JSON list of C-alpha atoms in Angstrom, two decimals:
[
{"chain": "A", "resi": 1, "resn": "UNK", "atom": "CA", "xyz": [-8.92, 31.03, 0.63]},
{"chain": "A", "resi": 2, "resn": "UNK", "atom": "CA", "xyz": [-11.54, 28.30, 0.25]},
{"chain": "A", "resi": 3, "resn": "UNK", "atom": "CA", "xyz": [-12.92, 29.92, -2.87]},
{"chain": "A", "resi": 4, "resn": "UNK", "atom": "CA", "xyz": [-15.31, 28.25, -5.24]},
{"chain": "A", "resi": 5, "resn": "UNK", "atom": "CA", "xyz": [-14.76, 29.81, -8.66]},
{"chain": "A", "resi": 6, "resn": "UNK", "atom": "CA", "xyz": [-17.20, 29.09, -11.48]},
{"chain": "A", "resi": 7, "resn": "UNK", "atom": "CA", "xyz": [-16.94, 29.60, -15.21]},
{"chain": "A", "resi": 8, "resn": "UNK", "atom": "CA", "xyz": [-13.44, 28.24, -15.62]},
{"chain": "A", "resi": 9, "resn": "UNK", "atom": "CA", "xyz": [-12.36, 25.86, -18.36]},
{"chain": "A", "resi": 10, "resn": "UNK", "atom": "CA", "xyz": [-9.84, 23.06, -18.03]},
{"chain": "A", "resi": 11, "resn": "UNK", "atom": "CA", "xyz": [-8.48, 20.42, -20.39]},
{"chain": "A", "resi": 12, "resn": "UNK", "atom": "CA", "xyz": [-7.62, 16.85, -19.39]},
{"chain": "A", "resi": 13, "resn": "UNK", "atom": "CA", "xyz": [-5.72, 14.39, -21.56]},
{"chain": "A", "resi": 14, "resn": "UNK", "atom": "CA", "xyz": [-4.15, 11.10, -20.65]},
{"chain": "A", "resi": 15, "resn": "UNK", "atom": "CA", "xyz": [-3.20, 7.58, -21.49]},
{"chain": "A", "resi": 16, "resn": "UNK", "atom": "CA", "xyz": [-3.11, 4.50, -19.25]},
{"chain": "A", "resi": 17, "resn": "UNK", "atom": "CA", "xyz": [-1.63, 1.08, -19.78]},
{"chain": "A", "resi": 18, "resn": "UNK", "atom": "CA", "xyz": [-1.57, -2.07, -17.65]},
{"chain": "A", "resi": 19, "resn": "UNK", "atom": "CA", "xyz": [0.54, -5.17, -18.16]},
{"chain": "A", "resi": 20, "resn": "UNK", "atom": "CA", "xyz": [0.39, -8.64, -16.64]},
{"chain": "A", "resi": 21, "resn": "UNK", "atom": "CA", "xyz": [3.01, -11.31, -17.26]},
{"chain": "A", "resi": 22, "resn": "UNK", "atom": "CA", "xyz": [2.68, -14.76, -15.76]},
{"chain": "A", "resi": 23, "resn": "UNK", "atom": "CA", "xyz": [6.38, -15.55, -15.85]},
{"chain": "A", "resi": 24, "resn": "UNK", "atom": "CA", "xyz": [5.93, -19.09, -14.57]},
{"chain": "A", "resi": 25, "resn": "UNK", "atom": "CA", "xyz": [3.55, -21.00, -12.32]},
{"chain": "A", "resi": 26, "resn": "UNK", "atom": "CA", "xyz": [5.25, -19.39, -9.32]},
{"chain": "A", "resi": 27, "resn": "UNK", "atom": "CA", "xyz": [6.11, -15.88, -10.54]},
{"chain": "A", "resi": 28, "resn": "UNK", "atom": "CA", "xyz": [3.91, -13.05, -11.81]},
{"chain": "A", "resi": 29, "resn": "UNK", "atom": "CA", "xyz": [4.80, -9.50, -12.80]},
{"chain": "A", "resi": 30, "resn": "UNK", "atom": "CA", "xyz": [2.27, -6.70, -13.24]},
{"chain": "A", "resi": 31, "resn": "UNK", "atom": "CA", "xyz": [2.75, -3.06, -14.01]},
{"chain": "A", "resi": 32, "resn": "UNK", "atom": "CA", "xyz": [0.80, 0.05, -14.79]},
{"chain": "A", "resi": 33, "resn": "UNK", "atom": "CA", "xyz": [1.61, 3.49, -16.15]},
{"chain": "A", "resi": 34, "resn": "UNK", "atom": "CA", "xyz": [-0.39, 6.67, -16.51]},
{"chain": "A", "resi": 35, "resn": "UNK", "atom": "CA", "xyz": [0.65, 9.70, -18.52]},
{"chain": "A", "resi": 36, "resn": "UNK", "atom": "CA", "xyz": [-1.62, 12.70, -18.11]},
{"chain": "A", "resi": 37, "resn": "UNK", "atom": "CA", "xyz": [-1.77, 16.42, -18.64]},
{"chain": "A", "resi": 38, "resn": "UNK", "atom": "CA", "xyz": [-4.27, 18.71, -16.94]},
{"chain": "A", "resi": 39, "resn": "UNK", "atom": "CA", "xyz": [-4.25, 22.38, -17.90]},
{"chain": "A", "resi": 40, "resn": "UNK", "atom": "CA", "xyz": [-6.15, 25.58, -17.22]},
{"chain": "A", "resi": 41, "resn": "UNK", "atom": "CA", "xyz": [-7.81, 26.77, -20.42]},
{"chain": "A", "resi": 42, "resn": "UNK", "atom": "CA", "xyz": [-9.06, 30.09, -19.11]},
{"chain": "A", "resi": 43, "resn": "UNK", "atom": "CA", "xyz": [-7.84, 32.74, -16.73]},
{"chain": "A", "resi": 44, "resn": "UNK", "atom": "CA", "xyz": [-9.40, 32.35, -13.32]},
{"chain": "A", "resi": 45, "resn": "UNK", "atom": "CA", "xyz": [-9.39, 34.77, -10.43]},
{"chain": "A", "resi": 46, "resn": "UNK", "atom": "CA", "xyz": [-7.09, 32.50, -8.40]},
{"chain": "A", "resi": 47, "resn": "UNK", "atom": "CA", "xyz": [-3.81, 34.12, -9.47]},
{"chain": "A", "resi": 48, "resn": "UNK", "atom": "CA", "xyz": [-2.40, 37.58, -10.06]},
{"chain": "A", "resi": 49, "resn": "UNK", "atom": "CA", "xyz": [-1.01, 36.58, -13.47]},
{"chain": "A", "resi": 50, "resn": "UNK", "atom": "CA", "xyz": [-2.39, 34.73, -16.47]},
{"chain": "A", "resi": 51, "resn": "UNK", "atom": "CA", "xyz": [-2.59, 30.98, -15.83]},
{"chain": "A", "resi": 52, "resn": "UNK", "atom": "CA", "xyz": [-4.18, 30.01, -19.13]},
{"chain": "A", "resi": 53, "resn": "UNK", "atom": "CA", "xyz": [-2.22, 27.03, -20.51]},
{"chain": "A", "resi": 54, "resn": "UNK", "atom": "CA", "xyz": [-0.55, 26.29, -17.16]},
{"chain": "A", "resi": 55, "resn": "UNK", "atom": "CA", "xyz": [-0.65, 22.83, -15.68]},
{"chain": "A", "resi": 56, "resn": "UNK", "atom": "CA", "xyz": [-3.27, 22.41, -12.99]},
{"chain": "A", "resi": 57, "resn": "UNK", "atom": "CA", "xyz": [-1.51, 22.50, -9.64]},
{"chain": "A", "resi": 58, "resn": "UNK", "atom": "CA", "xyz": [-1.12, 19.25, -7.67]},
{"chain": "A", "resi": 59, "resn": "UNK", "atom": "CA", "xyz": [-1.58, 17.14, -10.82]},
{"chain": "A", "resi": 60, "resn": "UNK", "atom": "CA", "xyz": [1.44, 14.96, -11.64]},
{"chain": "A", "resi": 61, "resn": "UNK", "atom": "CA", "xyz": [2.16, 14.03, -15.28]},
{"chain": "A", "resi": 62, "resn": "UNK", "atom": "CA", "xyz": [3.12, 10.44, -14.55]},
{"chain": "A", "resi": 63, "resn": "UNK", "atom": "CA", "xyz": [2.10, 7.63, -12.20]},
{"chain": "A", "resi": 64, "resn": "UNK", "atom": "CA", "xyz": [3.79, 4.21, -12.36]},
{"chain": "A", "resi": 65, "resn": "UNK", "atom": "CA", "xyz": [3.45, 1.00, -10.42]},
{"chain": "A", "resi": 66, "resn": "UNK", "atom": "CA", "xyz": [4.94, -2.48, -10.54]},
{"chain": "A", "resi": 67, "resn": "UNK", "atom": "CA", "xyz": [4.35, -5.64, -8.54]},
{"chain": "A", "resi": 68, "resn": "UNK", "atom": "CA", "xyz": [6.34, -8.87, -8.45]},
{"chain": "A", "resi": 69, "resn": "UNK", "atom": "CA", "xyz": [4.55, -11.83, -6.86]},
{"chain": "A", "resi": 70, "resn": "UNK", "atom": "CA", "xyz": [6.19, -15.11, -5.90]},
{"chain": "A", "resi": 71, "resn": "UNK", "atom": "CA", "xyz": [4.07, -18.08, -4.89]},
{"chain": "A", "resi": 72, "resn": "UNK", "atom": "CA", "xyz": [6.74, -20.05, -3.04]},
{"chain": "A", "resi": 73, "resn": "UNK", "atom": "CA", "xyz": [4.25, -22.83, -2.28]},
{"chain": "A", "resi": 74, "resn": "UNK", "atom": "CA", "xyz": [0.51, -23.35, -1.91]},
{"chain": "A", "resi": 75, "resn": "UNK", "atom": "CA", "xyz": [0.84, -21.85, 1.58]},
{"chain": "A", "resi": 76, "resn": "UNK", "atom": "CA", "xyz": [3.43, -19.06, 1.17]},
{"chain": "A", "resi": 77, "resn": "UNK", "atom": "CA", "xyz": [3.56, -16.05, -1.12]},
{"chain": "A", "resi": 78, "resn": "UNK", "atom": "CA", "xyz": [5.56, -12.83, -1.18]},
{"chain": "A", "resi": 79, "resn": "UNK", "atom": "CA", "xyz": [4.97, -9.62, -3.11]},
{"chain": "A", "resi": 80, "resn": "UNK", "atom": "CA", "xyz": [7.19, -6.61, -3.74]},
{"chain": "A", "resi": 81, "resn": "UNK", "atom": "CA", "xyz": [5.38, -3.47, -4.90]},
{"chain": "A", "resi": 82, "resn": "UNK", "atom": "CA", "xyz": [6.78, -0.16, -6.25]},
{"chain": "A", "resi": 83, "resn": "UNK", "atom": "CA", "xyz": [4.84, 3.08, -6.79]},
{"chain": "A", "resi": 84, "resn": "UNK", "atom": "CA", "xyz": [6.09, 6.25, -8.47]},
{"chain": "A", "resi": 85, "resn": "UNK", "atom": "CA", "xyz": [4.51, 9.70, -8.56]},
{"chain": "A", "resi": 86, "resn": "UNK", "atom": "CA", "xyz": [6.22, 12.32, -10.75]},
{"chain": "A", "resi": 87, "resn": "UNK", "atom": "CA", "xyz": [6.85, 15.94, -9.90]},
{"chain": "A", "resi": 88, "resn": "UNK", "atom": "CA", "xyz": [4.04, 18.50, -10.06]},
{"chain": "A", "resi": 89, "resn": "UNK", "atom": "CA", "xyz": [3.44, 22.20, -9.64]},
{"chain": "A", "resi": 90, "resn": "UNK", "atom": "CA", "xyz": [2.23, 23.41, -6.26]},
{"chain": "A", "resi": 91, "resn": "UNK", "atom": "CA", "xyz": [0.60, 26.65, -7.40]},
{"chain": "A", "resi": 92, "resn": "UNK", "atom": "CA", "xyz": [-1.57, 27.78, -10.33]},
{"chain": "A", "resi": 93, "resn": "UNK", "atom": "CA", "xyz": [1.23, 30.08, -11.56]},
{"chain": "A", "resi": 94, "resn": "UNK", "atom": "CA", "xyz": [3.49, 27.00, -11.98]},
{"chain": "A", "resi": 95, "resn": "UNK", "atom": "CA", "xyz": [6.39, 28.57, -10.08]},
{"chain": "A", "resi": 96, "resn": "UNK", "atom": "CA", "xyz": [7.05, 25.98, -7.33]},
{"chain": "A", "resi": 97, "resn": "UNK", "atom": "CA", "xyz": [7.42, 22.21, -7.73]},
{"chain": "A", "resi": 98, "resn": "UNK", "atom": "CA", "xyz": [7.09, 19.10, -5.58]},
{"chain": "A", "resi": 99, "resn": "UNK", "atom": "CA", "xyz": [9.76, 16.63, -6.72]},
{"chain": "A", "resi": 100, "resn": "UNK", "atom": "CA", "xyz": [7.57, 13.52, -6.56]},
{"chain": "A", "resi": 101, "resn": "UNK", "atom": "CA", "xyz": [8.49, 10.26, -4.86]},
{"chain": "A", "resi": 102, "resn": "UNK", "atom": "CA", "xyz": [8.84, 6.48, -5.09]},
{"chain": "A", "resi": 103, "resn": "UNK", "atom": "CA", "xyz": [7.60, 4.01, -2.50]},
{"chain": "A", "resi": 104, "resn": "UNK", "atom": "CA", "xyz": [8.46, 0.35, -2.01]},
{"chain": "A", "resi": 105, "resn": "UNK", "atom": "CA", "xyz": [6.24, -2.09, -0.08]},
{"chain": "A", "resi": 106, "resn": "UNK", "atom": "CA", "xyz": [6.51, -5.78, 0.79]},
{"chain": "A", "resi": 107, "resn": "UNK", "atom": "CA", "xyz": [3.87, -8.37, 1.76]},
{"chain": "A", "resi": 108, "resn": "UNK", "atom": "CA", "xyz": [4.42, -11.91, 3.02]},
{"chain": "A", "resi": 109, "resn": "UNK", "atom": "CA", "xyz": [1.45, -14.28, 3.36]},
{"chain": "A", "resi": 110, "resn": "UNK", "atom": "CA", "xyz": [1.39, -17.67, 5.07]},
{"chain": "A", "resi": 111, "resn": "UNK", "atom": "CA", "xyz": [-1.57, -20.07, 5.23]},
{"chain": "A", "resi": 112, "resn": "UNK", "atom": "CA", "xyz": [-1.14, -21.82, 8.57]},
{"chain": "A", "resi": 113, "resn": "UNK", "atom": "CA", "xyz": [-4.15, -24.07, 7.91]},
{"chain": "A", "resi": 114, "resn": "UNK", "atom": "CA", "xyz": [-7.30, -24.04, 5.80]},
{"chain": "A", "resi": 115, "resn": "UNK", "atom": "CA", "xyz": [-8.89, -21.62, 8.27]},
{"chain": "A", "resi": 116, "resn": "UNK", "atom": "CA", "xyz": [-5.96, -19.62, 9.65]},
{"chain": "A", "resi": 117, "resn": "UNK", "atom": "CA", "xyz": [-3.52, -17.36, 7.78]},
{"chain": "A", "resi": 118, "resn": "UNK", "atom": "CA", "xyz": [-0.94, -14.79, 8.75]},
{"chain": "A", "resi": 119, "resn": "UNK", "atom": "CA", "xyz": [0.29, -11.74, 6.87]},
{"chain": "A", "resi": 120, "resn": "UNK", "atom": "CA", "xyz": [3.12, -9.26, 7.33]},
{"chain": "A", "resi": 121, "resn": "UNK", "atom": "CA", "xyz": [3.04, -5.93, 5.46]},
{"chain": "A", "resi": 122, "resn": "UNK", "atom": "CA", "xyz": [5.99, -3.58, 5.40]},
{"chain": "A", "resi": 123, "resn": "UNK", "atom": "CA", "xyz": [5.02, -0.26, 3.87]},
{"chain": "A", "resi": 124, "resn": "UNK", "atom": "CA", "xyz": [7.56, 2.35, 2.72]},
{"chain": "A", "resi": 125, "resn": "UNK", "atom": "CA", "xyz": [10.49, -0.04, 3.16]},
{"chain": "A", "resi": 126, "resn": "UNK", "atom": "CA", "xyz": [13.10, 2.65, 2.45]},
{"chain": "A", "resi": 127, "resn": "UNK", "atom": "CA", "xyz": [11.47, 5.06, 4.94]},
{"chain": "A", "resi": 128, "resn": "UNK", "atom": "CA", "xyz": [11.12, 7.69, 2.21]},
{"chain": "A", "resi": 129, "resn": "UNK", "atom": "CA", "xyz": [10.09, 11.19, 3.30]},
{"chain": "A", "resi": 130, "resn": "UNK", "atom": "CA", "xyz": [7.21, 12.10, 1.02]},
{"chain": "A", "resi": 131, "resn": "UNK", "atom": "CA", "xyz": [3.99, 14.07, 0.83]},
{"chain": "A", "resi": 132, "resn": "UNK", "atom": "CA", "xyz": [0.60, 12.48, 0.25]},
{"chain": "A", "resi": 133, "resn": "UNK", "atom": "CA", "xyz": [-0.23, 15.90, -1.18]},
{"chain": "A", "resi": 134, "resn": "UNK", "atom": "CA", "xyz": [1.65, 19.17, -1.33]},
{"chain": "A", "resi": 135, "resn": "UNK", "atom": "CA", "xyz": [0.71, 22.70, -2.34]},
{"chain": "A", "resi": 136, "resn": "UNK", "atom": "CA", "xyz": [1.77, 26.30, -1.97]},
{"chain": "A", "resi": 137, "resn": "UNK", "atom": "CA", "xyz": [-0.76, 28.55, -0.30]},
{"chain": "A", "resi": 138, "resn": "UNK", "atom": "CA", "xyz": [-0.76, 31.63, 1.91]},
{"chain": "A", "resi": 139, "resn": "UNK", "atom": "CA", "xyz": [2.86, 32.30, 0.75]},
{"chain": "A", "resi": 140, "resn": "UNK", "atom": "CA", "xyz": [4.06, 29.06, 2.29]},
{"chain": "A", "resi": 141, "resn": "UNK", "atom": "CA", "xyz": [4.59, 25.41, 1.41]},
{"chain": "A", "resi": 142, "resn": "UNK", "atom": "CA", "xyz": [2.06, 22.95, 2.81]},
{"chain": "A", "resi": 143, "resn": "UNK", "atom": "CA", "xyz": [2.89, 19.27, 2.97]},
{"chain": "A", "resi": 144, "resn": "UNK", "atom": "CA", "xyz": [0.43, 16.60, 4.01]},
{"chain": "A", "resi": 145, "resn": "UNK", "atom": "CA", "xyz": [3.12, 14.23, 5.21]},
{"chain": "A", "resi": 146, "resn": "UNK", "atom": "CA", "xyz": [3.06, 10.58, 4.12]},
{"chain": "A", "resi": 147, "resn": "UNK", "atom": "CA", "xyz": [3.52, 7.71, 6.54]},
{"chain": "A", "resi": 148, "resn": "UNK", "atom": "CA", "xyz": [7.04, 6.59, 7.51]},
{"chain": "A", "resi": 149, "resn": "UNK", "atom": "CA", "xyz": [8.07, 2.93, 7.35]},
{"chain": "A", "resi": 150, "resn": "UNK", "atom": "CA", "xyz": [5.54, 0.82, 9.19]},
{"chain": "A", "resi": 151, "resn": "UNK", "atom": "CA", "xyz": [4.90, -2.85, 9.74]},
{"chain": "A", "resi": 152, "resn": "UNK", "atom": "CA", "xyz": [1.54, -4.56, 10.16]},
{"chain": "A", "resi": 153, "resn": "UNK", "atom": "CA", "xyz": [1.10, -8.15, 11.26]},
{"chain": "A", "resi": 154, "resn": "UNK", "atom": "CA", "xyz": [-2.30, -9.78, 10.96]},
{"chain": "A", "resi": 155, "resn": "UNK", "atom": "CA", "xyz": [-3.74, -13.15, 11.83]},
{"chain": "A", "resi": 156, "resn": "UNK", "atom": "CA", "xyz": [-6.93, -14.14, 10.00]},
{"chain": "A", "resi": 157, "resn": "UNK", "atom": "CA", "xyz": [-9.30, -16.85, 11.05]},
{"chain": "A", "resi": 158, "resn": "UNK", "atom": "CA", "xyz": [-12.21, -18.05, 8.90]},
{"chain": "A", "resi": 159, "resn": "UNK", "atom": "CA", "xyz": [-15.16, -19.64, 10.69]}
]
């Protein structure tokens, strides 16, 4: 209802970790993980029942990512990237859940010369149906739909 409600209390706890492993001169792995918990610590006038202690809606507990980079030569590199977003509640009452999703992307870079390079990006390789954001409002599910598989090709020229 586009309400702005003051006087509420929330609690936010979390832990993040990043990792980088240079496997060899040509291969590199990096990863990141976030564990978090966001809760309502008071009853707010946004629900008909007590929400104190409930998880804050639209806040996932876990976010993960991993990237594998291969430098095939001085001119060619390829990267595979994975992102994971865990499930989360869609309403303050914590009664409906979005299941979360995983996305896989790929990038290929080629240096044609010192001044010209080309790049191909393939996003959402598996064409996963997912929501950038989801919630439950006005007695209905609302999904802000994520992008389907898409390919971008770019040519870059440095002057």
